[in-house]
CSV table of C-alpha atoms and ligand atoms in Angstrom, one decimal:
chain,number,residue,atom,x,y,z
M,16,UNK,CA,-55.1,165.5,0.4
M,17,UNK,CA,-52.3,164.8,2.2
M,18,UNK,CA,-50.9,166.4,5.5
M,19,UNK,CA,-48.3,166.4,7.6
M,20,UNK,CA,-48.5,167.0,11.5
M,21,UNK,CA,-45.5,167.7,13.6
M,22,UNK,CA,-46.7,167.0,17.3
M,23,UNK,CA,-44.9,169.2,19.8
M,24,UNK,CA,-42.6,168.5,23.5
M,25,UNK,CA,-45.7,168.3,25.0
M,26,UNK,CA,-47.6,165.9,22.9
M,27,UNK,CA,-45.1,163.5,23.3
M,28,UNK,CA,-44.1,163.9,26.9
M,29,UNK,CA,-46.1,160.8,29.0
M,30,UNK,CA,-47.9,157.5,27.3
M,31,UNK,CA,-51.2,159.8,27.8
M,32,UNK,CA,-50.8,162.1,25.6
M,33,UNK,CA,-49.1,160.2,22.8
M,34,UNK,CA,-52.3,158.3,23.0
M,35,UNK,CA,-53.6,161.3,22.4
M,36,UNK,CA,-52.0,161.8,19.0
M,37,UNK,CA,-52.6,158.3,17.7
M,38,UNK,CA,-56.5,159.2,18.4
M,39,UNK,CA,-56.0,162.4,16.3
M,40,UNK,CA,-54.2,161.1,13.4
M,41,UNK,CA,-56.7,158.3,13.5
M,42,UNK,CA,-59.8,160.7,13.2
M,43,UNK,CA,-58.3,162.1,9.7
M,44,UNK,CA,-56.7,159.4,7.2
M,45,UNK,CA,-55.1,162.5,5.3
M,46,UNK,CA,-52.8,163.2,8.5
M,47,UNK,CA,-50.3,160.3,6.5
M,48,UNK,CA,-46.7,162.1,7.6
M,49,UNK,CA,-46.0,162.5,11.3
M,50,UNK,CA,-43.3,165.0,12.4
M,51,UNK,CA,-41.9,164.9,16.6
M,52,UNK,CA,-40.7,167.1,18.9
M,53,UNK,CA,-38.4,165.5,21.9
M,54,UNK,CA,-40.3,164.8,25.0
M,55,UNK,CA,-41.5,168.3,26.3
M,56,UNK,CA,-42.7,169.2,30.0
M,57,UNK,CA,-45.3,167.1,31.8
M,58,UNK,CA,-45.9,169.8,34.2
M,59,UNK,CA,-44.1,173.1,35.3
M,60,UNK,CA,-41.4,172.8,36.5
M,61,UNK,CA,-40.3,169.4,34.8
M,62,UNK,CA,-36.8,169.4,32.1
M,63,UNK,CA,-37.3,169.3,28.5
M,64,UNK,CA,-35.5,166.2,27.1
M,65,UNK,CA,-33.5,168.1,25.0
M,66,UNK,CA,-32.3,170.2,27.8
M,67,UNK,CA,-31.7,167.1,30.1
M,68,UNK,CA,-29.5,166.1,26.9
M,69,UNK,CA,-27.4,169.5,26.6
M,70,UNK,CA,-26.5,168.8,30.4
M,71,UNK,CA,-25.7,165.2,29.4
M,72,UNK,CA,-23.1,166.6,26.7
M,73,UNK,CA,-21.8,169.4,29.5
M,74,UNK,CA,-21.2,166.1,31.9
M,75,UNK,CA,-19.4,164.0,28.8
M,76,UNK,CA,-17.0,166.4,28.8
M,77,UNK,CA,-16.3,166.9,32.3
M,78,UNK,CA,-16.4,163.1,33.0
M,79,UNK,CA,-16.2,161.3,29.9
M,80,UNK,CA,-19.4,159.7,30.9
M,81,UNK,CA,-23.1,160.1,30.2
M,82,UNK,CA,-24.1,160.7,33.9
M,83,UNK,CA,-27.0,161.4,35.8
M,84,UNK,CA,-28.7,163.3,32.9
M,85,UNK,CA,-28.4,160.4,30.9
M,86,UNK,CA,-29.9,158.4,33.6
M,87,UNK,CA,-33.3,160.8,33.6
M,88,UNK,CA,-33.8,160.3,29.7
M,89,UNK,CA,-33.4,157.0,30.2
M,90,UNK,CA,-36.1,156.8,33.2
M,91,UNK,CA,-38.6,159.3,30.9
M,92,UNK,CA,-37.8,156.9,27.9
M,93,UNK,CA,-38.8,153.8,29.7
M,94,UNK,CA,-42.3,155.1,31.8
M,95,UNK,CA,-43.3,155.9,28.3
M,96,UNK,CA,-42.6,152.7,26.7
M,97,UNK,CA,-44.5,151.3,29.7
M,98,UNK,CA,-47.3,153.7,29.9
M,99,UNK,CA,-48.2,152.5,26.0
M,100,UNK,CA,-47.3,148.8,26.8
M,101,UNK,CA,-44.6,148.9,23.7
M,102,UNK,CA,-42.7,145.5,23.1
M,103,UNK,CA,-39.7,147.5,21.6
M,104,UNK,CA,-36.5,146.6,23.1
M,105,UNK,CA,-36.0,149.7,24.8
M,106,UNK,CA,-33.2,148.9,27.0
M,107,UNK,CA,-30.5,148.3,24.0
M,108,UNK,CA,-32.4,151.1,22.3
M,109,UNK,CA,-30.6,153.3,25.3
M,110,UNK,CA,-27.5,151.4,25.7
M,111,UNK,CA,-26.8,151.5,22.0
M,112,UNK,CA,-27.7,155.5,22.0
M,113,UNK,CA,-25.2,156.1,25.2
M,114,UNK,CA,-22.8,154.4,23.7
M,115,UNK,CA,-23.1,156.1,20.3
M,116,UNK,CA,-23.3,159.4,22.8
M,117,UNK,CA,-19.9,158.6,24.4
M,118,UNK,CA,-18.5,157.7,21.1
M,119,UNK,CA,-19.8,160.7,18.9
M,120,UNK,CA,-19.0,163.5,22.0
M,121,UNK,CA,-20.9,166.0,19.9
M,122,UNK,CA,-23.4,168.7,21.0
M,123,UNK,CA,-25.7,168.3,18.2
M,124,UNK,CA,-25.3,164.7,17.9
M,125,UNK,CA,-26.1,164.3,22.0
M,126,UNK,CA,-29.2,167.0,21.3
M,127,UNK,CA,-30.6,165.3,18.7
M,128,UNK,CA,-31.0,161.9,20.4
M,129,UNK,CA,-34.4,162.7,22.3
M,130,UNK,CA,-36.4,163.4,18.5
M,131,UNK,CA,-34.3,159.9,18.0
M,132,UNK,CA,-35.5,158.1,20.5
M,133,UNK,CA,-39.3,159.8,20.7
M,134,UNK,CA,-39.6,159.2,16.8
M,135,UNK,CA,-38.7,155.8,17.7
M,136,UNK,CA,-41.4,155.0,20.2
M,137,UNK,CA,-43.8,156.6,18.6
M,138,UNK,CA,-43.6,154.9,15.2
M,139,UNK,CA,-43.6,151.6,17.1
M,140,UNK,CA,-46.7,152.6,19.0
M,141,UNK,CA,-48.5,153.4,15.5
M,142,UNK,CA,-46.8,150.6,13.4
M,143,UNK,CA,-45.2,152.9,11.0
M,144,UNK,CA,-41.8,153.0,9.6
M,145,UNK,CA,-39.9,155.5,10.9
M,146,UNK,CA,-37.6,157.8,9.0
M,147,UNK,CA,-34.6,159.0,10.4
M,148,UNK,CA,-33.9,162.7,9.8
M,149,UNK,CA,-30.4,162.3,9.1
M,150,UNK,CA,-31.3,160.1,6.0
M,151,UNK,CA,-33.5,163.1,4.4
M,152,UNK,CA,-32.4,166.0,5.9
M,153,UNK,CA,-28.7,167.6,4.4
M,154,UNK,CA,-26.9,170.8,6.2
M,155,UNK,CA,-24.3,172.1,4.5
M,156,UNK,CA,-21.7,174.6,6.3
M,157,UNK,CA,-24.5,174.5,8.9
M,158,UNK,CA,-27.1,175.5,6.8
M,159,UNK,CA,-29.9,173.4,5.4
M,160,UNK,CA,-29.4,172.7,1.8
M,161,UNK,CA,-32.5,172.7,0.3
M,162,UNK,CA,-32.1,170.8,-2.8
M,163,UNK,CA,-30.8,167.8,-1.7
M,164,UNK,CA,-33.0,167.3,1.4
M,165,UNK,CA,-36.4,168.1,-0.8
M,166,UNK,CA,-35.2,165.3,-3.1
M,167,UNK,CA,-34.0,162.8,-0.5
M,168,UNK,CA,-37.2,163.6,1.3
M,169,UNK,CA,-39.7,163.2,-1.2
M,170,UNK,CA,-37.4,160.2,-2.2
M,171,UNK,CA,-37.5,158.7,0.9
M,172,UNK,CA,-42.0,159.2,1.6
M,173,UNK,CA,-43.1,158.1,-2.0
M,174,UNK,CA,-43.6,154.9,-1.3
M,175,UNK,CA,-44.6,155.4,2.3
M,176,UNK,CA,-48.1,155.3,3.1
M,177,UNK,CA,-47.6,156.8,6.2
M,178,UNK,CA,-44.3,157.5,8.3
M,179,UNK,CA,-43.0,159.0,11.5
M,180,UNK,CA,-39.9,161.8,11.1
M,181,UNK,CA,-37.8,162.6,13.9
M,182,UNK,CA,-37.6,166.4,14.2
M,183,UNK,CA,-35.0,168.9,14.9
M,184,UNK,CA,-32.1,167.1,13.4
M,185,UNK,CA,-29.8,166.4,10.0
M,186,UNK,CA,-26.8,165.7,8.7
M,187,UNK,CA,-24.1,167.2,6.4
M,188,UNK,CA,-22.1,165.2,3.8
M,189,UNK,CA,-20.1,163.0,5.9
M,190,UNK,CA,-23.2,161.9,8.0
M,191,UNK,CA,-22.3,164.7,10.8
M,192,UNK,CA,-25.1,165.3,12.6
M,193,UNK,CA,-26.5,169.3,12.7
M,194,UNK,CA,-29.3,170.5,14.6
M,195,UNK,CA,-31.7,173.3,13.7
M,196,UNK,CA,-32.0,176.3,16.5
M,197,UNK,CA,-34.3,175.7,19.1
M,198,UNK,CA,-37.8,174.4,18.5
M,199,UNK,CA,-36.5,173.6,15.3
M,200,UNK,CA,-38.7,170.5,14.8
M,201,UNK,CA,-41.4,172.8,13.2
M,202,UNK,CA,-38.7,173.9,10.4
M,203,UNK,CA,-38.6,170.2,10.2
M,204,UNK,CA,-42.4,169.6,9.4
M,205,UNK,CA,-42.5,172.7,7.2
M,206,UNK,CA,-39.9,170.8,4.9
M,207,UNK,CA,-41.2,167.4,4.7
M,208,UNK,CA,-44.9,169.6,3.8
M,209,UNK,CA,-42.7,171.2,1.2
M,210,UNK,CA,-40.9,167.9,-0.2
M,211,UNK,CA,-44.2,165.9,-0.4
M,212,UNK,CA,-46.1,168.9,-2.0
M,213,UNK,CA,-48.5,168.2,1.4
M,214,UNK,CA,-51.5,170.3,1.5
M,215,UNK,CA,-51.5,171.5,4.7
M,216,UNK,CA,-49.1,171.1,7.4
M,217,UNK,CA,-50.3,171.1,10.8
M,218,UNK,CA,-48.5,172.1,13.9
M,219,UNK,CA,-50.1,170.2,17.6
M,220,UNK,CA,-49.1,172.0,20.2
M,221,UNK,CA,-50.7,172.8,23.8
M,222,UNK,CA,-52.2,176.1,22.5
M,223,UNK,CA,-55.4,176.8,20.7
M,224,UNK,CA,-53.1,178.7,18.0
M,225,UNK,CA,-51.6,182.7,18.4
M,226,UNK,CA,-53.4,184.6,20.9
M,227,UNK,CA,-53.7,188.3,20.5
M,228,UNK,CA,-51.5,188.9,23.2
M,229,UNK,CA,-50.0,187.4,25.9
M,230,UNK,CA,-52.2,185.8,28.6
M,231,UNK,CA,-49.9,186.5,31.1
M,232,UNK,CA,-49.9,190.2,30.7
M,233,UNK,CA,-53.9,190.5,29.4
M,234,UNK,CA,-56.5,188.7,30.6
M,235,UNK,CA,-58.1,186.0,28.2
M,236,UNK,CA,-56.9,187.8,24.9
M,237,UNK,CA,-58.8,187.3,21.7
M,238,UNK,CA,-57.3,184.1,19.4
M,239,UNK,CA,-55.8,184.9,16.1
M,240,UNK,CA,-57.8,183.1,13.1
M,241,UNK,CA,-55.8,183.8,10.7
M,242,UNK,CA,-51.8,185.0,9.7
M,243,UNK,CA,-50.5,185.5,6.7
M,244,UNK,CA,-46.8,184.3,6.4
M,245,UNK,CA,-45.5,187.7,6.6
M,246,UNK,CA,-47.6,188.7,10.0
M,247,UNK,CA,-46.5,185.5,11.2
M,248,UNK,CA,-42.8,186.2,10.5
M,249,UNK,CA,-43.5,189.0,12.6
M,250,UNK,CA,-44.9,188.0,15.5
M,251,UNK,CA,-42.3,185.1,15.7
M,252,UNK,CA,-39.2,187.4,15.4
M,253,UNK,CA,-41.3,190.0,17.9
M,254,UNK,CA,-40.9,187.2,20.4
M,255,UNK,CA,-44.5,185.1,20.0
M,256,UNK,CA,-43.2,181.6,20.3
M,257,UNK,CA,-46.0,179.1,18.8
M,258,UNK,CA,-44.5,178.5,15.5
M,259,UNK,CA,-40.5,178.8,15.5
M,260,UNK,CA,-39.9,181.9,12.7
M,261,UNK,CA,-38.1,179.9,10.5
M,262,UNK,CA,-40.8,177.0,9.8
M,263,UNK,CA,-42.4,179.1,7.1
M,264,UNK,CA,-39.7,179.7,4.6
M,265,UNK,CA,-40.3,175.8,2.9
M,266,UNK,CA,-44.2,176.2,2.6
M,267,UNK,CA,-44.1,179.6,1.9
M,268,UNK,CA,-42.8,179.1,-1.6
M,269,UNK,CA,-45.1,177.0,-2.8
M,270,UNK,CA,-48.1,178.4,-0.8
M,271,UNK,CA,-49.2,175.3,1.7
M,272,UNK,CA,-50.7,176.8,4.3
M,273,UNK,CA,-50.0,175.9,8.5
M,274,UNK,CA,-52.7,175.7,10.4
M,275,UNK,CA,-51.7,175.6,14.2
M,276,UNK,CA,-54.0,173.1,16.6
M,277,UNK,CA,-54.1,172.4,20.3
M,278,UNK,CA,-54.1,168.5,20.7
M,279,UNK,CA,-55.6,168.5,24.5
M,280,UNK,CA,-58.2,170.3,22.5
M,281,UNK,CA,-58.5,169.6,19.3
M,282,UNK,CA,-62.0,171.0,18.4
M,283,UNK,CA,-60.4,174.5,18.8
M,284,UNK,CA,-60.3,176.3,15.8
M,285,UNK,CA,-56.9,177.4,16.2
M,286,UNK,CA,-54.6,179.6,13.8
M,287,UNK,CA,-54.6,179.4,9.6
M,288,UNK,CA,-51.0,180.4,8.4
M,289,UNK,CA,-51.8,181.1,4.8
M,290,UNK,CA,-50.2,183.3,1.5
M,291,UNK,CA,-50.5,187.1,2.2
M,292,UNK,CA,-54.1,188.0,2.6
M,293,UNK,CA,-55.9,190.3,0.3
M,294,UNK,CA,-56.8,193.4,2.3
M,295,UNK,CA,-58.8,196.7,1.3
M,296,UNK,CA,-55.7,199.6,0.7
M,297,UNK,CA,-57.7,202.0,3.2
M,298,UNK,CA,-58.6,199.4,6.0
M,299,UNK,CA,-56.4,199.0,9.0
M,300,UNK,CA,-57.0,195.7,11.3
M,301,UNK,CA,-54.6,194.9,14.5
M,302,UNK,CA,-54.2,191.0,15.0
M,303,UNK,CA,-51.3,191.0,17.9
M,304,UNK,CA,-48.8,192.1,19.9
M,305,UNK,CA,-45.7,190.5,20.7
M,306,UNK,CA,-42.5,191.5,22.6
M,307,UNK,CA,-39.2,190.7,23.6
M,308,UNK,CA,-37.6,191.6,26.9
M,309,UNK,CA,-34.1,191.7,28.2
M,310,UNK,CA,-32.5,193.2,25.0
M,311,UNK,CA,-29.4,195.7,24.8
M,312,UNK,CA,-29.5,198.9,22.1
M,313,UNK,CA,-26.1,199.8,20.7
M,314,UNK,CA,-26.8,203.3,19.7
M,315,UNK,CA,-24.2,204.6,17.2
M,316,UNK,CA,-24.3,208.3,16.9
M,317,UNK,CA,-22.6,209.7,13.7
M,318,UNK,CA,-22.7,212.3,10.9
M,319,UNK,CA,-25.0,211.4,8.3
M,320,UNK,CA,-24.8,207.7,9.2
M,321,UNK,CA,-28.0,206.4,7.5
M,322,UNK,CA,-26.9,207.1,3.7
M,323,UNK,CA,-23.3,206.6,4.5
M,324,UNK,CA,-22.7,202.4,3.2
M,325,UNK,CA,-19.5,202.7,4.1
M,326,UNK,CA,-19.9,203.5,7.8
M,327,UNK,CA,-22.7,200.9,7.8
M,328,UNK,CA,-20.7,198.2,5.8
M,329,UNK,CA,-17.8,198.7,8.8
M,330,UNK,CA,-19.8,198.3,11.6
M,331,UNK,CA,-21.3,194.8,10.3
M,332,UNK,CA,-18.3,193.5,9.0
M,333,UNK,CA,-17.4,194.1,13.0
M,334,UNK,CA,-19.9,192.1,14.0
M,335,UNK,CA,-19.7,189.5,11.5
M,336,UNK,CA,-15.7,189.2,12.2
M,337,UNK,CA,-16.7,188.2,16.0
M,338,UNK,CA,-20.0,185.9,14.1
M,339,UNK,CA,-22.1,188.2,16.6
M,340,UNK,CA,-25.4,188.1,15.5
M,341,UNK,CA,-28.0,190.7,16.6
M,342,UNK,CA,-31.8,190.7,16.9
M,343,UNK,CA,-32.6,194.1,15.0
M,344,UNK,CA,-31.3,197.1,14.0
M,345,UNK,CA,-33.6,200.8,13.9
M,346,UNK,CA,-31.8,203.0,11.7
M,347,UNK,CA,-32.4,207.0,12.3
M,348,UNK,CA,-30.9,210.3,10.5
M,349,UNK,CA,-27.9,210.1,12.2
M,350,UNK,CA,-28.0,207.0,14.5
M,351,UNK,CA,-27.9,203.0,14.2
M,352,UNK,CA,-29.5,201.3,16.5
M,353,UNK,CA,-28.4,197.3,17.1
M,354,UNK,CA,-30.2,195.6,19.2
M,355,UNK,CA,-28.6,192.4,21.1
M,356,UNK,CA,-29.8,190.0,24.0
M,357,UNK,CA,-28.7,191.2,27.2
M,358,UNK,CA,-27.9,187.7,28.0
M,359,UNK,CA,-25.7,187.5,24.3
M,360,UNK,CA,-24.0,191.0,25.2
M,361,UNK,CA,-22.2,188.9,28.0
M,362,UNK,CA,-19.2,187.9,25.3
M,363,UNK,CA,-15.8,188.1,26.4
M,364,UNK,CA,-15.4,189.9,22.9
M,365,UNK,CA,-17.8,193.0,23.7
M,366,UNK,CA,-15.2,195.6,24.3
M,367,UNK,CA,-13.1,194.6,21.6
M,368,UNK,CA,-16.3,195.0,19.3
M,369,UNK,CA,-16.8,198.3,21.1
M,370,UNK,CA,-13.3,199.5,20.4
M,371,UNK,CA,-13.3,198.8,16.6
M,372,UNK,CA,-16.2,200.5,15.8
M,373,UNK,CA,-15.0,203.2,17.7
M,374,UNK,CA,-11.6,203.0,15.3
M,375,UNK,CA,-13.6,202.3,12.1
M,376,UNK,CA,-16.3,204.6,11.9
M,377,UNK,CA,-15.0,207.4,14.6
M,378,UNK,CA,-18.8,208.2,15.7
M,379,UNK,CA,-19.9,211.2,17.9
M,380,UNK,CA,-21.1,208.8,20.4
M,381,UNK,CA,-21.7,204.9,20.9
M,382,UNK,CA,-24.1,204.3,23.9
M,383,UNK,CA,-24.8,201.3,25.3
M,384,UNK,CA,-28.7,201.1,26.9
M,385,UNK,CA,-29.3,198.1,29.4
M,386,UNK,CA,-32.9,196.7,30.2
M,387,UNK,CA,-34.6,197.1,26.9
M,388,UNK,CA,-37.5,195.7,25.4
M,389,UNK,CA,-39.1,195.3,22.0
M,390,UNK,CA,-43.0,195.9,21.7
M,391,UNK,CA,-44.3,195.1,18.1
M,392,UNK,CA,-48.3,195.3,17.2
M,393,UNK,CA,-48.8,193.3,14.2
M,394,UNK,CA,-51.8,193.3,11.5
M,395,UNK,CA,-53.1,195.0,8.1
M,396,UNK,CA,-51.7,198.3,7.0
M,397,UNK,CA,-50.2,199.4,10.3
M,398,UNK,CA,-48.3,202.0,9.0
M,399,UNK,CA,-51.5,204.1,8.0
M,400,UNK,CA,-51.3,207.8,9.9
M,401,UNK,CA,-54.7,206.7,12.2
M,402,UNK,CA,-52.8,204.0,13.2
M,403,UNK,CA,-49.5,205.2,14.1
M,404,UNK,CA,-51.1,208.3,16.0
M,405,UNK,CA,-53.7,205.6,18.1
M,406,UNK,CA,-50.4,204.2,18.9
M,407,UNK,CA,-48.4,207.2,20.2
M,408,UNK,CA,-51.7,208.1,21.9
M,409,UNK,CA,-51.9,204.7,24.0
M,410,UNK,CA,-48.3,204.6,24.8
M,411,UNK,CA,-48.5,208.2,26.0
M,412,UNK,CA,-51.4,207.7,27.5
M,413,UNK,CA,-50.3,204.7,29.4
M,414,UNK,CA,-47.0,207.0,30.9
M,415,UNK,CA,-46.6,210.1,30.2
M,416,UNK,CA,-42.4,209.5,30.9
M,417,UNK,CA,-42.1,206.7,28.5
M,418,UNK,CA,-38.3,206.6,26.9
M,419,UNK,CA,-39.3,205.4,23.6
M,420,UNK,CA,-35.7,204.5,22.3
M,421,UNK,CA,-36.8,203.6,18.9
M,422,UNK,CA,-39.3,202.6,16.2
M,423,UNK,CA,-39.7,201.0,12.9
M,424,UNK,CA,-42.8,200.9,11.0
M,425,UNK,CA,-43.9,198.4,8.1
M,426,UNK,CA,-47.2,197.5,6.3
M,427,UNK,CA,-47.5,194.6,9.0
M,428,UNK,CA,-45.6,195.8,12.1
M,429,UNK,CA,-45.1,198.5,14.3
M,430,UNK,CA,-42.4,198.0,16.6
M,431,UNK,CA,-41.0,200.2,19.3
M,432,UNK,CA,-38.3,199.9,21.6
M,433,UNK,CA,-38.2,201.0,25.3
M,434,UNK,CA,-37.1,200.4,29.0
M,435,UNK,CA,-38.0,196.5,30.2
M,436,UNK,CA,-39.8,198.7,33.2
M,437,UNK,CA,-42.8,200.0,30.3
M,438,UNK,CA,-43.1,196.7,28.9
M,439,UNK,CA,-46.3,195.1,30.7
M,440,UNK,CA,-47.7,198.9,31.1
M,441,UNK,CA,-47.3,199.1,27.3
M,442,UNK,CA,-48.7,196.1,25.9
M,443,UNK,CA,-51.7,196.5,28.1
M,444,UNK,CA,-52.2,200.4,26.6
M,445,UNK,CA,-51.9,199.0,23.0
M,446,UNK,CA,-54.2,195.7,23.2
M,447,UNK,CA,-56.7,198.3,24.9
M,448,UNK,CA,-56.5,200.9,22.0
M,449,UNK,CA,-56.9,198.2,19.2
M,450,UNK,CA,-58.8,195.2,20.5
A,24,LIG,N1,-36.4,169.4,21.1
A,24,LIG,C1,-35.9,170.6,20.6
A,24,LIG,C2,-36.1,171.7,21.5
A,24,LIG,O1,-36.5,171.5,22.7
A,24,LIG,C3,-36.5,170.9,19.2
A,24,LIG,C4,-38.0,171.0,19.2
A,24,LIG,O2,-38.7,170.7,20.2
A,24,LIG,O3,-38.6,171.5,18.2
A,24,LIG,O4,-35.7,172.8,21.2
């Protein structure tokens, strides 16, 4: 058996907890291929590594220099060097990386320096070679190629008995090097997993695995055992952050399943991440809700709009002209419905996208609604009748002037979309019908 781990922000934020990691890849020998994260938060209100490093790149070009950024990476590098008594020569380690910083004056070259620098340490703290993602990982045009970085990864572990992989990061061709999205360090682990035809790949994080809903909104929500791919796909793109989205695409192919662990407790059972599940036809069971807030809906009112592919082929080769990507679209009898982030929605190009659909398609109407939010309850067979009415029943129930502004409904997923004022009042109705 052979696993990989990818250790989260968290897990490697302070000399105490990446002792904690070395004591849980030492309880299982399988655990062979060890994935990192950047330093995370130690506490609340700390900075992410990687964000202290997007400022650094903000400051290069302002300055030319590294600045004060720089300076707190460098602090955070060095306490945990200390705190694990390392004899690595940290202090050229950081010189050499500033300089490489200065010299490179790239975001995702600057970004990807904290998984750099934290796969660094920690290899030296468990005496294991460390891999450098840009070695094993290809992007091409921005995308990951898959070929080429399955073989150069596989090429690169066979004759490793054990090895830690900087997350997050690649590089094209040339030796450019590309970052993933955020928390892209799981899409990392997923594709070692994948290249090394692991058997399971395990993601350490700070959270016993999905919850059922979010704590913040519920009160100690029930945890999810078990996902299959597809569930977890949609909890992730309904806004559940555990697992970034993306992660399961590698191991979903050949079937390795994720499990997701908490390392500050790792006797938790956690969440399995396996192939679809086999489920009765009649049976309906709900496993979570998830949600987005602070969205946009583009409504596009037209004549027979939903089986008109011309109409539809204009308005997203609009947004694709401005490469504005959206988070869903709801398609009704005579609507579209694209749903952006609010915060996205701020481009200097929005009227100009406005204006050409308006020219292309010559719709009835385009309204833009502000304050929106995207509820989505997630499980087996949601799109049975019992279950859609339970639903309407809750959300009525829970306010009887809800503006539902739309809905989509799959075998997994039910997901409506209303005002960012219903949002905590409607999650609460739901996870009380079906939990
Ligand atoms: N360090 C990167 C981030 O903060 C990637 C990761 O942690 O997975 O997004």
């Amino acid at each position: 058996m052979i696993k990989v781990c990818k250790f989260g922000g968290t897990a490697i934020s302070s000399g105490d907890s990446i002792r904690r990691v070395k004591k849980i890849i030492e309880t299982d020998p399988e655990r062979r291929y060890i994935v990192v994260s950047a330093p995370g938060k130690r506490f609340k209100d700390d900075i992410k590594v990687t964000d202290l490093l997007y400022d650094t790149y903000q400051t290069l070009l302002e300055t030319g220099k590294c600045g004060s950024a720089f300076e707190e990476v460098k602090a955070r590098c060095r306490t945990i060097v200390q705190e694990l008594d390392l004899a690595i020569d940290i202090e050229k380690l950081l010189v050499d990386t500033e300089k490489e910083i200065v010299y490179q004056r790239e975001r995702d070259f600057t970004a990807s320096r904290g998984e750099y620098l934290a796969g660094k340490i920690v290899a030296s703290f468990l005496n294991v070679p460390f891999i450098d993602s840009c070695d094993i990982i290809r992007f091409s045009r921005g995308k990951l190629d898959n070929e080429p970085t399955y073989a150069l990864t596989s090429e690169a572990l066979q004759d490793k008995e054990r090895a830690v992989i900087a997350g997050f990061y690649g590089a094209d061709k040339k030796g450019n090097i590309v970052t993933f999205s955020r928390g892209g360090s799981d899409i990392t682990g997923a594709i070692v997993a994948r290249a090394i035809n692991a058997n399971l790949y395990e993601k350490w994080t700070d959270v016993s695995g999905f919850l059922a809903c979010d704590p913040q909104i519920v009160d100690n929500p029930l945890s999810i055992k078990h996902l299959s791919y597809a569930q977890l796909r949609s909890l992730a793109y309904a806004g559940a952050d555990v697992l970034h989205g993306d992660s399961i695409f590698p191991v979903r192919e050949v079937g390795i399943p994720i499990k997701i662990k908490n390392y500050l407790r790792p006797e938790d059972y956690g969440t399995d991440i396996m192939p679809e599940i086999e489920w009765p036809s009649r049976e309906s069971k709900a496993l979570g809700i998830a949600g987005k807030k602070d969205l946009l809906v583009i409504r596009i009112r037209n004549h027979q709009i939903n089986n008109d592919p011309v109409q539809i082929k204009q308005i997203f080769s609009i947004f694709e002209k401005f490469n504005f990507t959206f988070e869903h679209v709801f398609c009704g009898i005579a609507t579209i419905s694209i749903v952006v982030k609010t915060e996205k929605w701020k481009t200097p190009v929005k009227a100009q996208i406005l204006d050409e659909i308006a020219i292309a398609v010559c719709p009835e109407e385009i309204v833009v609604y502000d304050e929106v939010s995207v509820v989505a309850l997630i499980g087996h067979n949601m799109d049975s009748r019992e279950n859609i009415s339970r639903l309407l029943v809750a959300t009525a129930n829970a306010d009887d002037d809800l503006d539902m502004l739309d809905h989509a409904v799959s075998k997994t997923t039910v997901m409506l979309v209303m005002r960012n004022g219903d949002y905590n009042r409607i999650i609460k109705a739901i996870y009380k019908e079906f939990f």
